[in-house]
PDB file of C-alpha atoms in Angstrom:
ATOM      1  CA  UNK A 116     -63.654 133.758-112.671  1.00 57.00           C
ATOM      2  CA  UNK A 117     -66.082 131.084-111.154  1.00 59.00           C
ATOM      3  CA  UNK A 118     -65.629 127.703-112.516  1.00 61.00           C
ATOM      4  CA  UNK A 119     -68.912 125.775-113.025  1.00 57.00           C
ATOM      5  CA  UNK A 120     -68.784 122.112-112.334  1.00 62.00           C
ATOM      6  CA  UNK A 121     -68.719 119.594-115.519  1.00 64.00           C
ATOM      7  CA  UNK A 122     -71.457 117.654-114.017  1.00 73.00           C
ATOM      8  CA  UNK A 123     -73.874 120.045-113.797  1.00 83.00           C
ATOM      9  CA  UNK A 124     -73.820 121.166-117.747  1.00 83.00           C
ATOM     10  CA  UNK A 125     -76.582 119.545-119.887  1.00 80.00           C
ATOM     11  CA  UNK A 126     -75.535 119.023-123.415  1.00 79.00           C
ATOM     12  CA  UNK A 127     -77.917 119.743-126.324  1.00 77.00           C
ATOM     13  CA  UNK A 128     -78.287 118.834-129.878  1.00 75.00           C
ATOM     14  CA  UNK A 129     -81.052 116.733-130.156  1.00 75.00           C
ATOM     15  CA  UNK A 130     -85.055 117.220-130.329  1.00 74.00           C
ATOM     16  CA  UNK A 131     -85.734 114.035-128.240  1.00 80.00           C
ATOM     17  CA  UNK A 132     -83.688 112.221-125.253  1.00 75.00           C
ATOM     18  CA  UNK A 133     -84.020 108.945-123.875  1.00 79.00           C
ATOM     19  CA  UNK A 134     -85.059 106.806-126.824  1.00 87.00           C
ATOM     20  CA  UNK A 135     -82.043 105.996-129.061  1.00 94.00           C
ATOM     21  CA  UNK A 136     -83.913 103.490-131.047  1.00 97.00           C
ATOM     22  CA  UNK A 137     -85.980 104.591-133.929  1.00 98.00           C
ATOM     23  CA  UNK A 138     -88.543 102.276-135.606  1.00 98.00           C
ATOM     24  CA  UNK A 139     -89.919 102.692-139.257  1.00 98.00           C
ATOM     25  CA  UNK A 140     -93.457 101.548-139.472  1.00 98.00           C
ATOM     26  CA  UNK A 141     -95.654 100.447-142.342  1.00 97.00           C
ATOM     27  CA  UNK A 142     -99.054 102.361-142.617  1.00 97.00           C
ATOM     28  CA  UNK A 143    -101.483  99.737-141.408  1.00 95.00           C
ATOM     29  CA  UNK A 144    -104.554  99.399-139.310  1.00 93.00           C
ATOM     30  CA  UNK A 145    -104.688  95.761-137.795  1.00 95.00           C
ATOM     31  CA  UNK A 146    -104.672  95.696-134.145  1.00 95.00           C
ATOM     32  CA  UNK A 147    -101.023  95.454-132.820  1.00 96.00           C
ATOM     33  CA  UNK A 148    -101.425  93.341-129.677  1.00 97.00           C
ATOM     34  CA  UNK A 149     -98.689  93.237-126.786  1.00 97.00           C
ATOM     35  CA  UNK A 150     -95.572  91.733-128.206  1.00 97.00           C
ATOM     36  CA  UNK A 151     -96.405  93.214-131.453  1.00 97.00           C
ATOM     37  CA  UNK A 152     -93.579  95.635-132.531  1.00 97.00           C
ATOM     38  CA  UNK A 153     -95.839  98.314-133.403  1.00 97.00           C
ATOM     39  CA  UNK A 154     -97.259  98.377-129.605  1.00 97.00           C
ATOM     40  CA  UNK A 155     -94.999 100.552-127.758  1.00 96.00           C
ATOM     41  CA  UNK A 156     -95.574  98.439-124.604  1.00 97.00           C
ATOM     42  CA  UNK A 157     -93.735  95.830-126.177  1.00 98.00           C
ATOM     43  CA  UNK A 158     -90.540  97.427-125.384  1.00 98.00           C
ATOM     44  CA  UNK A 159     -88.910  97.493-122.114  1.00 96.00           C
ATOM     45  CA  UNK A 160     -87.234 100.829-123.307  1.00 96.00           C
ATOM     46  CA  UNK A 161     -88.576 103.841-124.941  1.00 96.00           C
ATOM     47  CA  UNK A 162     -88.721 103.984-128.696  1.00 97.00           C
ATOM     48  CA  UNK A 163     -89.399 106.515-131.604  1.00 97.00           C
ATOM     49  CA  UNK A 164     -91.695 105.634-134.282  1.00 98.00           C
ATOM     50  CA  UNK A 165     -92.283 107.170-137.674  1.00 97.00           C
ATOM     51  CA  UNK A 166     -95.086 105.533-139.979  1.00 97.00           C
ATOM     52  CA  UNK A 167     -93.834 105.626-143.599  1.00 98.00           C
ATOM     53  CA  UNK A 168     -97.114 106.793-145.470  1.00 96.00           C
ATOM     54  CA  UNK A 169     -98.187 104.841-148.320  1.00 96.00           C
ATOM     55  CA  UNK A 170     -96.050 101.903-147.463  1.00 97.00           C
ATOM     56  CA  UNK A 171     -98.712  99.312-146.967  1.00 97.00           C
ATOM     57  CA  UNK A 172     -98.049  95.601-145.879  1.00 97.00           C
ATOM     58  CA  UNK A 173     -99.503  94.396-149.468  1.00 97.00           C
ATOM     59  CA  UNK A 174     -96.755  96.677-151.071  1.00 97.00           C
ATOM     60  CA  UNK A 175     -93.814  96.031-149.440  1.00 98.00           C
ATOM     61  CA  UNK A 176     -94.561  92.118-148.860  1.00 98.00           C
ATOM     62  CA  UNK A 177     -96.038  91.227-152.152  1.00 97.00           C
ATOM     63  CA  UNK A 178     -94.603  94.031-154.245  1.00 96.00           C
ATOM     64  CA  UNK A 179     -90.976  94.218-153.022  1.00 95.00           C
ATOM     65  CA  UNK A 180     -91.574  97.896-151.703  1.00 96.00           C
ATOM     66  CA  UNK A 181     -90.963  99.183-155.286  1.00 97.00           C
ATOM     67  CA  UNK A 182     -90.812 102.994-155.305  1.00 97.00           C
ATOM     68  CA  UNK A 183     -90.688 103.340-151.404  1.00 98.00           C
ATOM     69  CA  UNK A 184     -87.023 103.384-150.826  1.00 98.00           C
ATOM     70  CA  UNK A 185     -87.115 107.216-151.017  1.00 98.00           C
ATOM     71  CA  UNK A 186     -89.844 107.521-148.293  1.00 98.00           C
ATOM     72  CA  UNK A 187     -87.902 104.864-145.887  1.00 98.00           C
ATOM     73  CA  UNK A 188     -84.739 106.970-146.184  1.00 98.00           C
ATOM     74  CA  UNK A 189     -86.538 110.267-145.463  1.00 98.00           C
ATOM     75  CA  UNK A 190     -88.383 108.860-142.574  1.00 98.00           C
ATOM     76  CA  UNK A 191     -84.941 107.299-141.232  1.00 98.00           C
ATOM     77  CA  UNK A 192     -83.245 110.757-141.664  1.00 98.00           C
ATOM     78  CA  UNK A 193     -86.142 112.370-139.858  1.00 97.00           C
ATOM     79  CA  UNK A 194     -85.898 109.632-136.887  1.00 97.00           C
ATOM     80  CA  UNK A 195     -82.199 110.525-136.641  1.00 97.00           C
ATOM     81  CA  UNK A 196     -82.814 114.219-136.659  1.00 95.00           C
ATOM     82  CA  UNK A 197     -84.886 113.649-133.768  1.00 95.00           C
ATOM     83  CA  UNK A 198     -82.634 111.943-131.843  1.00 95.00           C
ATOM     84  CA  UNK A 199     -82.495 108.183-132.645  1.00 97.00           C
ATOM     85  CA  UNK A 200     -78.957 106.630-132.560  1.00 97.00           C
ATOM     86  CA  UNK A 201     -80.125 103.510-134.582  1.00 98.00           C
ATOM     87  CA  UNK A 202     -82.918 102.636-136.907  1.00 98.00           C
ATOM     88  CA  UNK A 203     -85.090  99.008-137.403  1.00 98.00           C
ATOM     89  CA  UNK A 204     -88.148  98.482-139.311  1.00 98.00           C
ATOM     90  CA  UNK A 205     -91.603  96.655-138.627  1.00 97.00           C
ATOM     91  CA  UNK A 206     -91.176  94.482-141.760  1.00 97.00           C
ATOM     92  CA  UNK A 207     -88.744  91.830-142.255  1.00 97.00           C
ATOM     93  CA  UNK A 208     -89.267  92.017-145.874  1.00 98.00           C
ATOM     94  CA  UNK A 209     -87.422  95.392-145.846  1.00 98.00           C
ATOM     95  CA  UNK A 210     -84.048  93.629-145.474  1.00 98.00           C
ATOM     96  CA  UNK A 211     -84.129  94.658-149.442  1.00 98.00           C
ATOM     97  CA  UNK A 212     -83.080  98.294-148.215  1.00 98.00           C
ATOM     98  CA  UNK A 213     -80.557  97.265-145.884  1.00 98.00           C
ATOM     99  CA  UNK A 214     -77.722  98.701-147.593  1.00 97.00           C
ATOM    100  CA  UNK A 215     -79.218 101.700-148.622  1.00 98.00           C
ATOM    101  CA  UNK A 216     -80.963 102.882-145.529  1.00 98.00           C
ATOM    102  CA  UNK A 217     -77.736 102.124-143.335  1.00 97.00           C
ATOM    103  CA  UNK A 218     -75.941 104.355-145.788  1.00 97.00           C
ATOM    104  CA  UNK A 219     -78.112 107.058-146.020  1.00 97.00           C
ATOM    105  CA  UNK A 220     -79.058 107.256-142.102  1.00 97.00           C
ATOM    106  CA  UNK A 221     -75.587 107.265-140.903  1.00 96.00           C
ATOM    107  CA  UNK A 222     -76.224 105.173-137.998  1.00 97.00           C
ATOM    108  CA  UNK A 223     -76.679 101.398-137.323  1.00 98.00           C
ATOM    109  CA  UNK A 224     -79.535  99.846-139.244  1.00 98.00           C
ATOM    110  CA  UNK A 225     -81.222  96.790-138.641  1.00 98.00           C
ATOM    111  CA  UNK A 226     -83.887  96.265-141.058  1.00 98.00           C
ATOM    112  CA  UNK A 227     -85.083  92.574-140.663  1.00 98.00           C
ATOM    113  CA  UNK A 228     -85.483  89.950-137.990  1.00 98.00           C
ATOM    114  CA  UNK A 229     -84.116  87.299-140.693  1.00 98.00           C
ATOM    115  CA  UNK A 230     -80.546  89.086-140.275  1.00 98.00           C
ATOM    116  CA  UNK A 231     -80.519  86.526-136.928  1.00 98.00           C
ATOM    117  CA  UNK A 232     -80.423  83.638-139.368  1.00 98.00           C
ATOM    118  CA  UNK A 233     -76.553  83.686-139.650  1.00 96.00           C
ATOM    119  CA  UNK A 234     -75.969  84.183-135.874  1.00 95.00           C
ATOM    120  CA  UNK A 235     -78.198  81.539-134.939  1.00 98.00           C
ATOM    121  CA  UNK A 236     -76.978  79.005-137.221  1.00 97.00           C
ATOM    122  CA  UNK A 237     -73.666  79.560-135.955  1.00 97.00           C
ATOM    123  CA  UNK A 238     -74.674  78.417-132.366  1.00 97.00           C
ATOM    124  CA  UNK A 239     -76.185  75.026-134.154  1.00 98.00           C
ATOM    125  CA  UNK A 240     -74.738  71.437-133.931  1.00 97.00           C
ATOM    126  CA  UNK A 241     -73.548  70.090-136.988  1.00 97.00           C
ATOM    127  CA  UNK A 242     -76.429  68.638-139.419  1.00 97.00           C
ATOM    128  CA  UNK A 243     -78.840  71.272-137.998  1.00 98.00           C
ATOM    129  CA  UNK A 244     -79.892  74.480-139.674  1.00 98.00           C
ATOM    130  CA  UNK A 245     -82.203  77.458-139.172  1.00 98.00           C
ATOM    131  CA  UNK A 246     -85.890  77.572-140.836  1.00 98.00           C
ATOM    132  CA  UNK A 247     -87.791  80.658-141.168  1.00 98.00           C
ATOM    133  CA  UNK A 248     -91.351  81.366-140.391  1.00 98.00           C
ATOM    134  CA  UNK A 249     -92.813  84.295-142.652  1.00 98.00           C
ATOM    135  CA  UNK A 250     -95.840  86.078-143.120  1.00 98.00           C
ATOM    136  CA  UNK A 251     -95.683  84.894-147.007  1.00 98.00           C
ATOM    137  CA  UNK A 252     -93.382  82.147-148.027  1.00 97.00           C
ATOM    138  CA  UNK A 253     -94.019  82.464-151.628  1.00 97.00           C
ATOM    139  CA  UNK A 254     -92.842  86.415-151.455  1.00 98.00           C
ATOM    140  CA  UNK A 255     -89.619  85.745-149.535  1.00 98.00           C
ATOM    141  CA  UNK A 256     -87.011  85.567-152.199  1.00 97.00           C
ATOM    142  CA  UNK A 257     -83.248  84.981-152.406  1.00 97.00           C
ATOM    143  CA  UNK A 258     -82.972  88.601-152.504  1.00 98.00           C
ATOM    144  CA  UNK A 259     -84.356  89.174-149.153  1.00 98.00           C
ATOM    145  CA  UNK A 260     -82.175  86.313-147.771  1.00 98.00           C
ATOM    146  CA  UNK A 261     -79.040  87.694-149.312  1.00 98.00           C
ATOM    147  CA  UNK A 262     -79.572  91.433-148.051  1.00 97.00           C
ATOM    148  CA  UNK A 263     -80.087  89.916-144.489  1.00 97.00           C
ATOM    149  CA  UNK A 264     -76.949  87.702-145.128  1.00 97.00           C
ATOM    150  CA  UNK A 265     -79.081  84.490-144.657  1.00 97.00           C
ATOM    151  CA  UNK A 266     -78.131  81.402-146.649  1.00 96.00           C
ATOM    152  CA  UNK A 267     -80.173  81.366-149.736  1.00 97.00           C
ATOM    153  CA  UNK A 268     -81.502  77.853-149.260  1.00 96.00           C
ATOM    154  CA  UNK A 269     -82.771  78.618-145.816  1.00 98.00           C
ATOM    155  CA  UNK A 270     -86.057  76.662-145.628  1.00 98.00           C
ATOM    156  CA  UNK A 271     -89.164  78.690-145.208  1.00 98.00           C
ATOM    157  CA  UNK A 272     -92.833  78.325-144.457  1.00 98.00           C
ATOM    158  CA  UNK A 273     -95.421  81.060-144.560  1.00 98.00           C
ATOM    159  CA  UNK A 274     -98.947  81.770-143.316  1.00 98.00           C
ATOM    160  CA  UNK A 275    -100.419  82.829-146.770  1.00 97.00           C
ATOM    161  CA  UNK A 276    -102.527  80.018-146.750  1.00 96.00           C
ATOM    162  CA  UNK A 277    -103.867  80.216-143.196  1.00 97.00           C
ATOM    163  CA  UNK A 278    -107.244  81.526-142.147  1.00 96.00           C
ATOM    164  CA  UNK A 279    -106.648  84.769-140.392  1.00 97.00           C
ATOM    165  CA  UNK A 280    -103.003  86.056-140.218  1.00 97.00           C
ATOM    166  CA  UNK A 281    -102.364  86.762-143.803  1.00 97.00           C
ATOM    167  CA  UNK A 282    -105.605  88.087-144.872  1.00 96.00           C
ATOM    168  CA  UNK A 283    -105.672  90.556-141.871  1.00 96.00           C
ATOM    169  CA  UNK A 284    -102.034  91.874-141.900  1.00 96.00           C
ATOM    170  CA  UNK A 285    -101.227  91.728-145.662  1.00 96.00           C
ATOM    171  CA  UNK A 286    -104.520  91.822-147.584  1.00 95.00           C
ATOM    172  CA  UNK A 287    -106.109  94.151-145.094  1.00 94.00           C
ATOM    173  CA  UNK A 288    -109.445  92.442-145.271  1.00 95.00           C
ATOM    174  CA  UNK A 289    -110.517  93.670-142.075  1.00 94.00           C
ATOM    175  CA  UNK A 290    -109.410  95.742-139.114  1.00 94.00           C
ATOM    176  CA  UNK A 291    -109.924  93.463-136.340  1.00 96.00           C
ATOM    177  CA  UNK A 292    -108.197  89.795-135.804  1.00 97.00           C
ATOM    178  CA  UNK A 293    -108.947  86.652-134.048  1.00 97.00           C
ATOM    179  CA  UNK A 294    -105.706  85.913-132.063  1.00 97.00           C
ATOM    180  CA  UNK A 295    -106.579  82.368-131.615  1.00 98.00           C
ATOM    181  CA  UNK A 296    -106.830  81.694-135.307  1.00 98.00           C
ATOM    182  CA  UNK A 297    -103.647  83.780-136.054  1.00 98.00           C
ATOM    183  CA  UNK A 298    -101.762  81.978-133.637  1.00 98.00           C
ATOM    184  CA  UNK A 299    -102.836  78.638-135.171  1.00 98.00           C
ATOM    185  CA  UNK A 300    -101.854  79.940-138.446  1.00 98.00           C
ATOM    186  CA  UNK A 301     -98.383  80.324-137.186  1.00 98.00           C
ATOM    187  CA  UNK A 302     -98.038  77.080-135.414  1.00 98.00           C
ATOM    188  CA  UNK A 303     -99.095  75.352-138.675  1.00 98.00           C
ATOM    189  CA  UNK A 304     -96.634  77.131-140.644  1.00 98.00           C
ATOM    190  CA  UNK A 305     -93.948  76.011-138.076  1.00 98.00           C
ATOM    191  CA  UNK A 306     -95.203  72.281-138.239  1.00 98.00           C
ATOM    192  CA  UNK A 307     -95.014  72.262-141.800  1.00 98.00           C
ATOM    193  CA  UNK A 308     -91.923  73.701-141.848  1.00 98.00           C
ATOM    194  CA  UNK A 309     -90.411  70.896-139.634  1.00 98.00           C
ATOM    195  CA  UNK A 310     -92.009  68.267-141.539  1.00 98.00           C
ATOM    196  CA  UNK A 311     -90.725  69.166-144.549  1.00 98.00           C
ATOM    197  CA  UNK A 312     -87.154  69.821-143.193  1.00 98.00           C
ATOM    198  CA  UNK A 313     -86.253  67.323-140.533  1.00 97.00           C
ATOM    199  CA  UNK A 314     -82.867  69.248-139.896  1.00 98.00           C
ATOM    200  CA  UNK A 315     -84.432  72.265-138.728  1.00 98.00           C
ATOM    201  CA  UNK A 316     -82.837  72.948-135.290  1.00 98.00           C
ATOM    202  CA  UNK A 317     -84.279  76.573-134.575  1.00 98.00           C
ATOM    203  CA  UNK A 318     -86.841  78.926-135.821  1.00 98.00           C
ATOM    204  CA  UNK A 319     -86.395  82.441-136.976  1.00 98.00           C
ATOM    205  CA  UNK A 320     -89.783  84.640-137.199  1.00 98.00           C
ATOM    206  CA  UNK A 321     -89.431  86.838-140.008  1.00 98.00           C
ATOM    207  CA  UNK A 322     -92.516  88.774-139.128  1.00 98.00           C
ATOM    208  CA  UNK A 323     -92.600  91.752-136.613  1.00 98.00           C
ATOM    209  CA  UNK A 324     -96.242  90.762-135.638  1.00 97.00           C
ATOM    210  CA  UNK A 325     -95.268  87.198-134.421  1.00 98.00           C
ATOM    211  CA  UNK A 326     -93.398  87.719-131.273  1.00 98.00           C
ATOM    212  CA  UNK A 327     -96.918  87.332-129.291  1.00 98.00           C
ATOM    213  CA  UNK A 328     -96.932  83.695-130.759  1.00 98.00           C
ATOM    214  CA  UNK A 329     -93.054  82.743-130.162  1.00 98.00           C
ATOM    215  CA  UNK A 330     -93.658  81.055-127.036  1.00 98.00           C
ATOM    216  CA  UNK A 331     -96.454  78.874-128.230  1.00 98.00           C
ATOM    217  CA  UNK A 332     -94.512  77.804-131.279  1.00 98.00           C
ATOM    218  CA  UNK A 333     -91.560  77.123-129.018  1.00 98.00           C
ATOM    219  CA  UNK A 334     -93.681  74.746-126.854  1.00 98.00           C
ATOM    220  CA  UNK A 335     -95.497  73.254-129.765  1.00 98.00           C
ATOM    221  CA  UNK A 336     -92.132  72.460-131.749  1.00 98.00           C
ATOM    222  CA  UNK A 337     -89.636  72.024-128.900  1.00 98.00           C
ATOM    223  CA  UNK A 338     -87.103  74.218-130.716  1.00 98.00           C
ATOM    224  CA  UNK A 339     -85.286  77.525-130.055  1.00 98.00           C
ATOM    225  CA  UNK A 340     -87.384  80.568-131.521  1.00 98.00           C
ATOM    226  CA  UNK A 341     -85.967  83.713-132.245  1.00 98.00           C
ATOM    227  CA  UNK A 342     -87.892  86.939-133.192  1.00 98.00           C
ATOM    228  CA  UNK A 343     -87.789  90.719-133.719  1.00 98.00           C
ATOM    229  CA  UNK A 344     -88.105  90.877-130.062  1.00 98.00           C
ATOM    230  CA  UNK A 345     -85.078  88.942-129.346  1.00 97.00           C
ATOM    231  CA  UNK A 346     -83.170  90.806-131.962  1.00 98.00           C
ATOM    232  CA  UNK A 347     -83.980  94.390-130.903  1.00 98.00           C
ATOM    233  CA  UNK A 348     -83.551  93.762-127.435  1.00 98.00           C
ATOM    234  CA  UNK A 349     -79.825  92.661-128.553  1.00 97.00           C
ATOM    235  CA  UNK A 350     -79.646  95.754-130.793  1.00 97.00           C
ATOM    236  CA  UNK A 351     -80.789  98.027-127.730  1.00 97.00           C
ATOM    237  CA  UNK A 352     -78.063  96.596-125.456  1.00 97.00           C
ATOM    238  CA  UNK A 353     -75.389  97.978-127.836  1.00 96.00           C
ATOM    239  CA  UNK A 354     -76.720 101.455-127.592  1.00 96.00           C
ATOM    240  CA  UNK A 355     -77.234 101.408-123.735  1.00 95.00           C
ATOM    241  CA  UNK A 356     -75.045  98.940-122.379  1.00 95.00           C
ATOM    242  CA  UNK A 357     -75.865  97.592-118.571  1.00 92.00           C
ATOM    243  CA  UNK A 358     -73.792  99.826-116.089  1.00 92.00           C
ATOM    244  CA  UNK A 359     -72.407  97.406-113.156  1.00 93.00           C
ATOM    245  CA  UNK A 360     -71.460  98.577-109.730  1.00 87.00           C
ATOM    246  CA  UNK A 361     -67.304  98.042-108.866  1.00 81.00           C
TER     247      UNK A 361
END
């Protein structure tokens, strides 16, 4: 009998290979510049995307994604059936669905950038705490924080009173965006946060559209800034650990 070397056998079971991370996307039409979670060139590894139809940013952020959980579960399960080994989302406000999505998907799930708050807090010196810059401070509730494992008294500041970021991303008033105005909205929110809370020692950006502006915020405030990009690179590292030579 002829023996076939084991290293010549390719094993199946998936529809798509080489992209272990699945991203659940809200349905929106605003521009996704490099650094935005929804721009595939942002990632140094392949990802799988699935748009959840009807899940507009306004519904998810301002209306707590009411009625959308079954749609997100179905989309997550679809990504897993394609080959995703872990799931994330492109809106930090979906922390509300953390427990349900992880239970339904059957793989690791990281719904929100604000899951980093607890990790970053553990690294800060005594007397310092984490602050959150979010797309909408008025809509980020204790329930969102609790679902992400963040302290309920975490100080937050939003961009809802700015000139560009909120009205393009959440209110969908237009499909183009002035990047400089959007950057300024985020800088203004960060400055307002530290002005109100002098004990803030690091920033976590809730919104997955904010990474393009993280470096500018770091330079402006002189504080460490963490976002969905930092979190997902860490998340993916567990799916595909670096191999080192002996």
